[in-house]
Coordinates of C-alpha atoms and ligand atoms in Angstrom, one line a residue:
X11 CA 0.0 0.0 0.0
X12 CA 1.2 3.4 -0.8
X13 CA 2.3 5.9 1.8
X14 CA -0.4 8.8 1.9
X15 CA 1.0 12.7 1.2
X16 CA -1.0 15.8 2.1
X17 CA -0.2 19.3 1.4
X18 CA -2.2 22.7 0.4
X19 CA -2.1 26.0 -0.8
X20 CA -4.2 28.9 0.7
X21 CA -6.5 30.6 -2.3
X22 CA -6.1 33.9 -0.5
X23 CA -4.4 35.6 -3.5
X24 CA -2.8 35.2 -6.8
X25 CA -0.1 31.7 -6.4
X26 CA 3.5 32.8 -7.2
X27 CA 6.8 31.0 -8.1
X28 CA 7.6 30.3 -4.3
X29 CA 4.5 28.5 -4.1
X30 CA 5.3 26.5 -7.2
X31 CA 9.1 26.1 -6.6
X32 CA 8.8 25.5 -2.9
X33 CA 5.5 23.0 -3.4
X34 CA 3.4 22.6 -6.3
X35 CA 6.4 21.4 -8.3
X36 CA 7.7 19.0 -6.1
X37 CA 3.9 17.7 -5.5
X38 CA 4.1 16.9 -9.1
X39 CA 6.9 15.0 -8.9
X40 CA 6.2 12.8 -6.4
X41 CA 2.9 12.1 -6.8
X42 CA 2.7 8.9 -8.6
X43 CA 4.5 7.3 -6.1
X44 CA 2.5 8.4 -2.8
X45 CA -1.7 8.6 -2.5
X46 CA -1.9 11.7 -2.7
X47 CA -4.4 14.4 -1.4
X48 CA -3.6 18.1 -2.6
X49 CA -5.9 20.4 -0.6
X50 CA -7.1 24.0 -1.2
X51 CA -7.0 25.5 2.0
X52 CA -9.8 27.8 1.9
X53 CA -10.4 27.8 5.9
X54 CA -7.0 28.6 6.4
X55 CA -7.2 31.6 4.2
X56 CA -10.4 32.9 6.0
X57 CA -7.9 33.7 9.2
X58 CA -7.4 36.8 8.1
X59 CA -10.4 38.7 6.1
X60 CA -11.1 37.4 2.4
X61 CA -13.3 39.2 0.4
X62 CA -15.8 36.5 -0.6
X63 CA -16.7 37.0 -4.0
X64 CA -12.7 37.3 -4.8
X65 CA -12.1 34.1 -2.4
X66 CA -15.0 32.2 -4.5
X67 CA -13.0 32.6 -8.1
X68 CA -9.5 31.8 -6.3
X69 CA -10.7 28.5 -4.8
X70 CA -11.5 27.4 -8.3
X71 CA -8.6 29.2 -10.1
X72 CA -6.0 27.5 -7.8
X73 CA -7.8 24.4 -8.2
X74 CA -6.7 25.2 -12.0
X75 CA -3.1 26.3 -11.0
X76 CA -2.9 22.8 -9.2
X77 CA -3.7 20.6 -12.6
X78 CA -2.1 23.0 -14.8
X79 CA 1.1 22.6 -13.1
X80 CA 1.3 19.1 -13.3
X81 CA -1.1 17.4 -10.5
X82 CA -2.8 14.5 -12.4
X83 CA -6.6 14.6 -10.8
X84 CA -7.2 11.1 -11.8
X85 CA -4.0 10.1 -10.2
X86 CA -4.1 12.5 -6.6
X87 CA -7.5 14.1 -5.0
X88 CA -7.8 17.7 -5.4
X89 CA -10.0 18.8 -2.6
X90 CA -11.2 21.9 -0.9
X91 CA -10.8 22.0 2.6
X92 CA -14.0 23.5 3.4
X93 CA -15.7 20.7 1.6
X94 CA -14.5 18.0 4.1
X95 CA -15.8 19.1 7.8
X96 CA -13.3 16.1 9.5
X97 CA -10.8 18.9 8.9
X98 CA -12.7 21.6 11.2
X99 CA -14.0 18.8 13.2
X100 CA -10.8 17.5 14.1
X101 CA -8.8 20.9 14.4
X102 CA -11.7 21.5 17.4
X103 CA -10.8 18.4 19.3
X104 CA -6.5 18.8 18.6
X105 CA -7.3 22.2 20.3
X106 CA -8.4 21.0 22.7
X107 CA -5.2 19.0 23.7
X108 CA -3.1 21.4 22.5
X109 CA -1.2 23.9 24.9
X110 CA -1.9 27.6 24.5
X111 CA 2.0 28.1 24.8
X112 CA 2.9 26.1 21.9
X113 CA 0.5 28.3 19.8
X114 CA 2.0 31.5 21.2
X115 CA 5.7 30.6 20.5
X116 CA 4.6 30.5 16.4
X117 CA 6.9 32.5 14.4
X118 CA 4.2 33.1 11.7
X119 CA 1.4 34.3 13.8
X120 CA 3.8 36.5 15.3
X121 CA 4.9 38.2 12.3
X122 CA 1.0 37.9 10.3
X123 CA -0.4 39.4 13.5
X124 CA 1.4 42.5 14.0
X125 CA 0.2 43.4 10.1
X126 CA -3.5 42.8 11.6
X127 CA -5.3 45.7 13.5
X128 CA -7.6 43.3 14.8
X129 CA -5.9 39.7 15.6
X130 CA -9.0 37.2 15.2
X131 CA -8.3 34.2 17.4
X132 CA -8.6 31.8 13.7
X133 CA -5.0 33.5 12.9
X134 CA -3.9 31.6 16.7
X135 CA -5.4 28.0 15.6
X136 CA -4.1 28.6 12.6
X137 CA -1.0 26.0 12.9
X138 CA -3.7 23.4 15.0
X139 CA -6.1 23.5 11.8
X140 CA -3.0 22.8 10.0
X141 CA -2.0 19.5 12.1
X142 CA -6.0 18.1 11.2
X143 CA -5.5 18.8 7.5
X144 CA -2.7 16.0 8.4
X145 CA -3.9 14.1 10.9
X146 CA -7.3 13.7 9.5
X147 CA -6.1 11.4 6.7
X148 CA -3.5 9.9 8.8
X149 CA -0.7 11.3 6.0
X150 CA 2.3 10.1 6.1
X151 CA 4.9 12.8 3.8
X152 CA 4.0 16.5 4.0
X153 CA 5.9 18.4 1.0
X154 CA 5.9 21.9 1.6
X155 CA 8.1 25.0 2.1
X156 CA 10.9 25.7 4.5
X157 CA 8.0 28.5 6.2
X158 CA 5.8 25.2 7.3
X159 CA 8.8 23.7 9.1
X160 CA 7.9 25.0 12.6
X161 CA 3.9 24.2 12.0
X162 CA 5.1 21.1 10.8
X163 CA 7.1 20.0 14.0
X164 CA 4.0 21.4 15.8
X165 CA 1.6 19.1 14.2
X166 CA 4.3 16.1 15.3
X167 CA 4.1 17.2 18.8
X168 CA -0.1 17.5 18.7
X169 CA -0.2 13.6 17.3
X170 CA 2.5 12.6 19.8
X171 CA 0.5 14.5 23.2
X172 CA -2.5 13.0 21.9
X173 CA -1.8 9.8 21.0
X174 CA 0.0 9.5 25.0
X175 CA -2.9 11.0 26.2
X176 CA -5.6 8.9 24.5
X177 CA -4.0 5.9 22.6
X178 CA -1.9 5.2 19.8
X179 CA -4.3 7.3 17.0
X180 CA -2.0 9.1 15.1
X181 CA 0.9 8.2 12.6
X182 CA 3.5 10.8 12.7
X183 CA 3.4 12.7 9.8
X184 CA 7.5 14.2 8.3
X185 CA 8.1 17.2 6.7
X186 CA 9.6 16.7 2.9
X187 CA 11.4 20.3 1.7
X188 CA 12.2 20.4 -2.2
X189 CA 16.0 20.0 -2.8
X190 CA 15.7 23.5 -4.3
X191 CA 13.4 26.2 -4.0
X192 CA 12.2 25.6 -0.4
X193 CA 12.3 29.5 0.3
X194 CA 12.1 31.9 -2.5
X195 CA 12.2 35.4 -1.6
X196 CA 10.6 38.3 -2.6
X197 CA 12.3 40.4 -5.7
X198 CA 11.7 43.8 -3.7
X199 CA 13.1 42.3 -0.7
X200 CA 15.8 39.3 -0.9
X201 CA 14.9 39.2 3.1
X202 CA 11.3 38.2 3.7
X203 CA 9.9 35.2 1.9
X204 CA 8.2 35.6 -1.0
X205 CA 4.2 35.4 -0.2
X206 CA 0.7 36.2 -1.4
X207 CA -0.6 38.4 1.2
X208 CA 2.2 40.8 0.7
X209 CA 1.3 43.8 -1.0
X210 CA 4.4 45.2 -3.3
X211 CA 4.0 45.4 -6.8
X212 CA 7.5 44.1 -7.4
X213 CA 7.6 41.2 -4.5
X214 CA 6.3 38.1 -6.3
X215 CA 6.1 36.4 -9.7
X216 CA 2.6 35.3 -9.9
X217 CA 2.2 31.9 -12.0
X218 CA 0.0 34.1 -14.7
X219 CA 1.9 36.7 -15.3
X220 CA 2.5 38.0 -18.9
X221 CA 6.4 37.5 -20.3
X222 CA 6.5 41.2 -19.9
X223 CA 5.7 41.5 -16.7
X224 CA 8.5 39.0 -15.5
X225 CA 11.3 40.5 -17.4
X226 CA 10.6 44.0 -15.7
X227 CA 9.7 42.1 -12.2
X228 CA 13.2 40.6 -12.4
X229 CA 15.0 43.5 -14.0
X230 CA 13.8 45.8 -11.2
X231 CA 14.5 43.2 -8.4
X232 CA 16.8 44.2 -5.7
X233 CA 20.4 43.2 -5.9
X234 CA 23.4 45.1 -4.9
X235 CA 25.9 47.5 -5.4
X236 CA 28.1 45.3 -7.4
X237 CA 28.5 45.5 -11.3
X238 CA 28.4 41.6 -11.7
X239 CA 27.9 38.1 -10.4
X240 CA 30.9 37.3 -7.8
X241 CA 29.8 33.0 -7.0
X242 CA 31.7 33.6 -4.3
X243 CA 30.4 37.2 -2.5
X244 CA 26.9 36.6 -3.7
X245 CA 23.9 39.4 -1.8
X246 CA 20.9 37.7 -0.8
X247 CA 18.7 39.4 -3.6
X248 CA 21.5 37.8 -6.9
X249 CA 21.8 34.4 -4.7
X250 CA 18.0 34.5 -4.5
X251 CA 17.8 35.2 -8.5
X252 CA 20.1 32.3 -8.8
X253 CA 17.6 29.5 -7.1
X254 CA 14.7 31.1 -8.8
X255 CA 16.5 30.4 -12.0
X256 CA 18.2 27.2 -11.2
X257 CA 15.3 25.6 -10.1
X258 CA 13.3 26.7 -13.2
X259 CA 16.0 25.4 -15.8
X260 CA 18.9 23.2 -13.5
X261 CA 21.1 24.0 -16.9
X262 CA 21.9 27.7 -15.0
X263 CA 24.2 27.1 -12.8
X264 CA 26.8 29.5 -10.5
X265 CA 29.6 28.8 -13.0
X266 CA 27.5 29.7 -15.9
X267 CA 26.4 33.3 -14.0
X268 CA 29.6 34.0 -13.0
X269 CA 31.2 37.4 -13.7
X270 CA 27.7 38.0 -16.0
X271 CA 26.6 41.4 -15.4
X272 CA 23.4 42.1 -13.6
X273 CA 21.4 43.2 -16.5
X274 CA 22.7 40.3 -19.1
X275 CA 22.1 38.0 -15.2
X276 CA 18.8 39.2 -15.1
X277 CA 17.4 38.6 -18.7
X278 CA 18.5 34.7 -17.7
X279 CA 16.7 34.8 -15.1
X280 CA 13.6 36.1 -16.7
X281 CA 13.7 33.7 -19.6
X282 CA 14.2 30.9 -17.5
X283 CA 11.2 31.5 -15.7
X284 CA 9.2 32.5 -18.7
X285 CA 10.2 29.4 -20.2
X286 CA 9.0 27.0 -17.2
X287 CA 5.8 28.9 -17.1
X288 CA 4.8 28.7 -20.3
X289 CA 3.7 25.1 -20.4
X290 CA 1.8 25.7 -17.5
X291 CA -0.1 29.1 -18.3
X292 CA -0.8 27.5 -21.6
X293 CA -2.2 24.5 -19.8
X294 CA -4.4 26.9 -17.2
X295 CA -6.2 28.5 -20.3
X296 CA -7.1 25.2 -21.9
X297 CA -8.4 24.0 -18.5
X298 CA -10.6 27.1 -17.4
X299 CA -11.7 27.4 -21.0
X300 CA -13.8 24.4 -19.9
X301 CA -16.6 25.7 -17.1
X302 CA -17.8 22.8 -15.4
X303 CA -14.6 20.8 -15.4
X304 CA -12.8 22.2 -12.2
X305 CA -16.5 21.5 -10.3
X306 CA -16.3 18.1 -11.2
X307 CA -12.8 17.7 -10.3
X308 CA -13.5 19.1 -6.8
X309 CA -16.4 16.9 -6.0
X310 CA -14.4 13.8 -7.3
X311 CA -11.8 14.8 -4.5
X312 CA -14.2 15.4 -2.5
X313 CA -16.0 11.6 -3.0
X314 CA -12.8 9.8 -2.9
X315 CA -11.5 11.6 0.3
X316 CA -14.7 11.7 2.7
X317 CA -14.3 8.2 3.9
X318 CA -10.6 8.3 5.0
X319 CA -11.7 11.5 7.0
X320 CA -14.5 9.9 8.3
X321 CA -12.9 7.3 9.7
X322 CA -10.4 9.1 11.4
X323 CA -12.9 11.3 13.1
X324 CA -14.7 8.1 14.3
X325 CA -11.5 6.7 16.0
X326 CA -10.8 10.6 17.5
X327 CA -14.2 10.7 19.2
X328 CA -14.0 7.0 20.2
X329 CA -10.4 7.6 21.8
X330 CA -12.2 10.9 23.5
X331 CA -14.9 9.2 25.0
X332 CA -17.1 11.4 22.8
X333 CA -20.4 10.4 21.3
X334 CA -20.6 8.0 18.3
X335 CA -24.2 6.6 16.6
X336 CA -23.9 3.2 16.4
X337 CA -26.2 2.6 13.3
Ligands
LIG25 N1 8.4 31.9 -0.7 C1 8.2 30.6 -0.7 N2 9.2 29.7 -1.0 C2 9.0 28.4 -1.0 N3 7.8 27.8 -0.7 C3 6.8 28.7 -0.4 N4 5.5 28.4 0.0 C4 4.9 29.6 0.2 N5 5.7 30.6 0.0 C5 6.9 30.1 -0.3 C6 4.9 27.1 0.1 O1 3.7 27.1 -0.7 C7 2.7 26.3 0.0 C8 1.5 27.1 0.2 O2 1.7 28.2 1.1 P1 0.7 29.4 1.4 O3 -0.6 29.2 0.7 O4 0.7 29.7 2.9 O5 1.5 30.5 0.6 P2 1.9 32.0 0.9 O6 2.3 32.6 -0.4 O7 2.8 32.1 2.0 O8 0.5 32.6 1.3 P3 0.1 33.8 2.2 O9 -1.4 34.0 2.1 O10 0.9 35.0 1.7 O11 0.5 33.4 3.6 P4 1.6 34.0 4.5 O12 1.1 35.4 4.7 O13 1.5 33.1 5.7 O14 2.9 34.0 3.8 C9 3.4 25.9 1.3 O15 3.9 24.6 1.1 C10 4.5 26.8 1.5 O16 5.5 26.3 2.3

């Protein structure tokens, strides 16, 4: 029997080249070899405020993103979160064995809260909703991006409290980072990772964007004061041009960039990137020129994953002590 692999992406803006070097790439990779479930995270999004109408059309455009860079829906389950309610169900009951200070000591709530005027108690469970999306299918490899790591090890110490508390229920889920790519940062600022919710014009490379737009992204992206590529004295901003391109096309390599300078550096860049997106922004049109095809898709995932969450939540409540029809 195959192992079982969960991961997700939030649809709480437009997906960028961290989300698909650091997870949707290597999901494609490996997903012949695993069972797995790729999930939209649509209640995770909703910790901070979404506007619905805009948070309708991403659920189904990254649904689109997900197929059109390379996850097979016949082969894994493409699911939306909300659509499975094990996942809130069981988020309620790991909160309720999980310790207040382990929640408190997250680096990501930390840093998402102080951008919020008002901190809704969601953006808290945030990492314990996280650990169900796991737990509730029993997964066994978790690929995602160095920035999961600590809600990762958090989600091991949830299963491990409440499988000593209540019985062995859990299987301990491991973290699987891609070899490259596993924290892109953002072009305006080689410093903070590269992410959705932040608001520069200049910080992220959505998956959509035209050819044009990427080469004056990158060729405005923040380097240094240098006139060329030094391998060996590389600034955060070139070295994070470097995996950017790397990853995209593995031929780019420090000995090929070296002593290139910034502006001939940069238009590699670009094309390398252009050229890995194509295939899949060509792939997205096909798909979304289709209307009912990503609906169908969802409630396939949907169908094939509801009984693996079911019968988690039935052992949950069982080791609880909580309330279970017997039919
Ligand atoms: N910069 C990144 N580099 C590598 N991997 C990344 N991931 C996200 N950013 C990078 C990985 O993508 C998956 C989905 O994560 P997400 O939906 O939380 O993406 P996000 O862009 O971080 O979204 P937000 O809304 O902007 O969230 P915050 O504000 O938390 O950053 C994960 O596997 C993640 O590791």
């Amino acid at each position: 029997m195959k192992a079982r692999v969960l991961s997700g992406v939030q649809p709480s803006g437009q997906l960028h080249l961290g989300n698909y070097l650091g997870a949707l790439k290597n999901w494609a990779e490996i997903q012949s070899d695993y069972e797995s479930i790729f999930c939209i995270v649509d209640l995770h999004a909703i910790t901070v405020y979404q506007d619905p109408q805009e948070l309708t059309s991403k659920i189904r455009e990254t649904a689109a993103l997900f197929i059109a860079a390379g996850i097979d829906p016949k082969e894994s389950s493409i699911v939306v979160q909300s659509s499975v309610s094990g996942h809130a169900e069981l988020a309620w009951m790991l909160t309720c064995v999980t310790p207040l200070g382990w929640l408190n000591r997250m680096t990501q709530f930390k840093a998402k809260a102080e951008k919020q005027a008002t901190v809704g108690a969601g953006l808290l469970q945030y990492p314990v909703l996280m650990a169900a999306d796991i737990l509730v299918y029993q997964a066994k490899i978790v690929p995602v991006g160095e920035d999961q790591s600590q809600h990762l090890e958090l989600a091991r110490d949830i299963a491990q409290r409440f499988n000593s508390m209540y019985g062995a229920t859990f299987i301990m889920p491991e973290t699987r980072l891609p070899a490259v790519g596993a924290r892109i940062m953002g072009l305006d600022d080689p410093t903070t990772k590269m992410s959705k919710s932040a608001t520069g014009a200049n910080h992220a490379i959505a998956l959509l964007d035209e050819p044009g737009v990427i080469r004056k992204k990158i060729a405005r992206a923040t380097t240094d004061s240098e006139p060329a590529v030094d391998p060996e004295n590389m600034g955060p901003g070139v070295a994070n041009l470097l995996t950017i391109a790397h990853a995209c096309d593995p031929s780019v390599t420090k000995s090929v960039v070296a002593g290139m300078r910034y502006g001939d550096f940069k238009k590699l860049v670009a094309e390398a990137v252009i050229s890995r997106l194509k295939p899949i922004q060509q792939k997205y049109r096909e798909i979304t020129a289709d209307a009912g095809y990503i609906d169908s898709v969802l409630v396939e995932g949907q169908q094939r994953v509801l009984p693996i969450a079911e019968d988690t939540i039935k052992k949950v409540k069982t080791a609880m002590g909580l309330y279970v029809a017997r039919r």
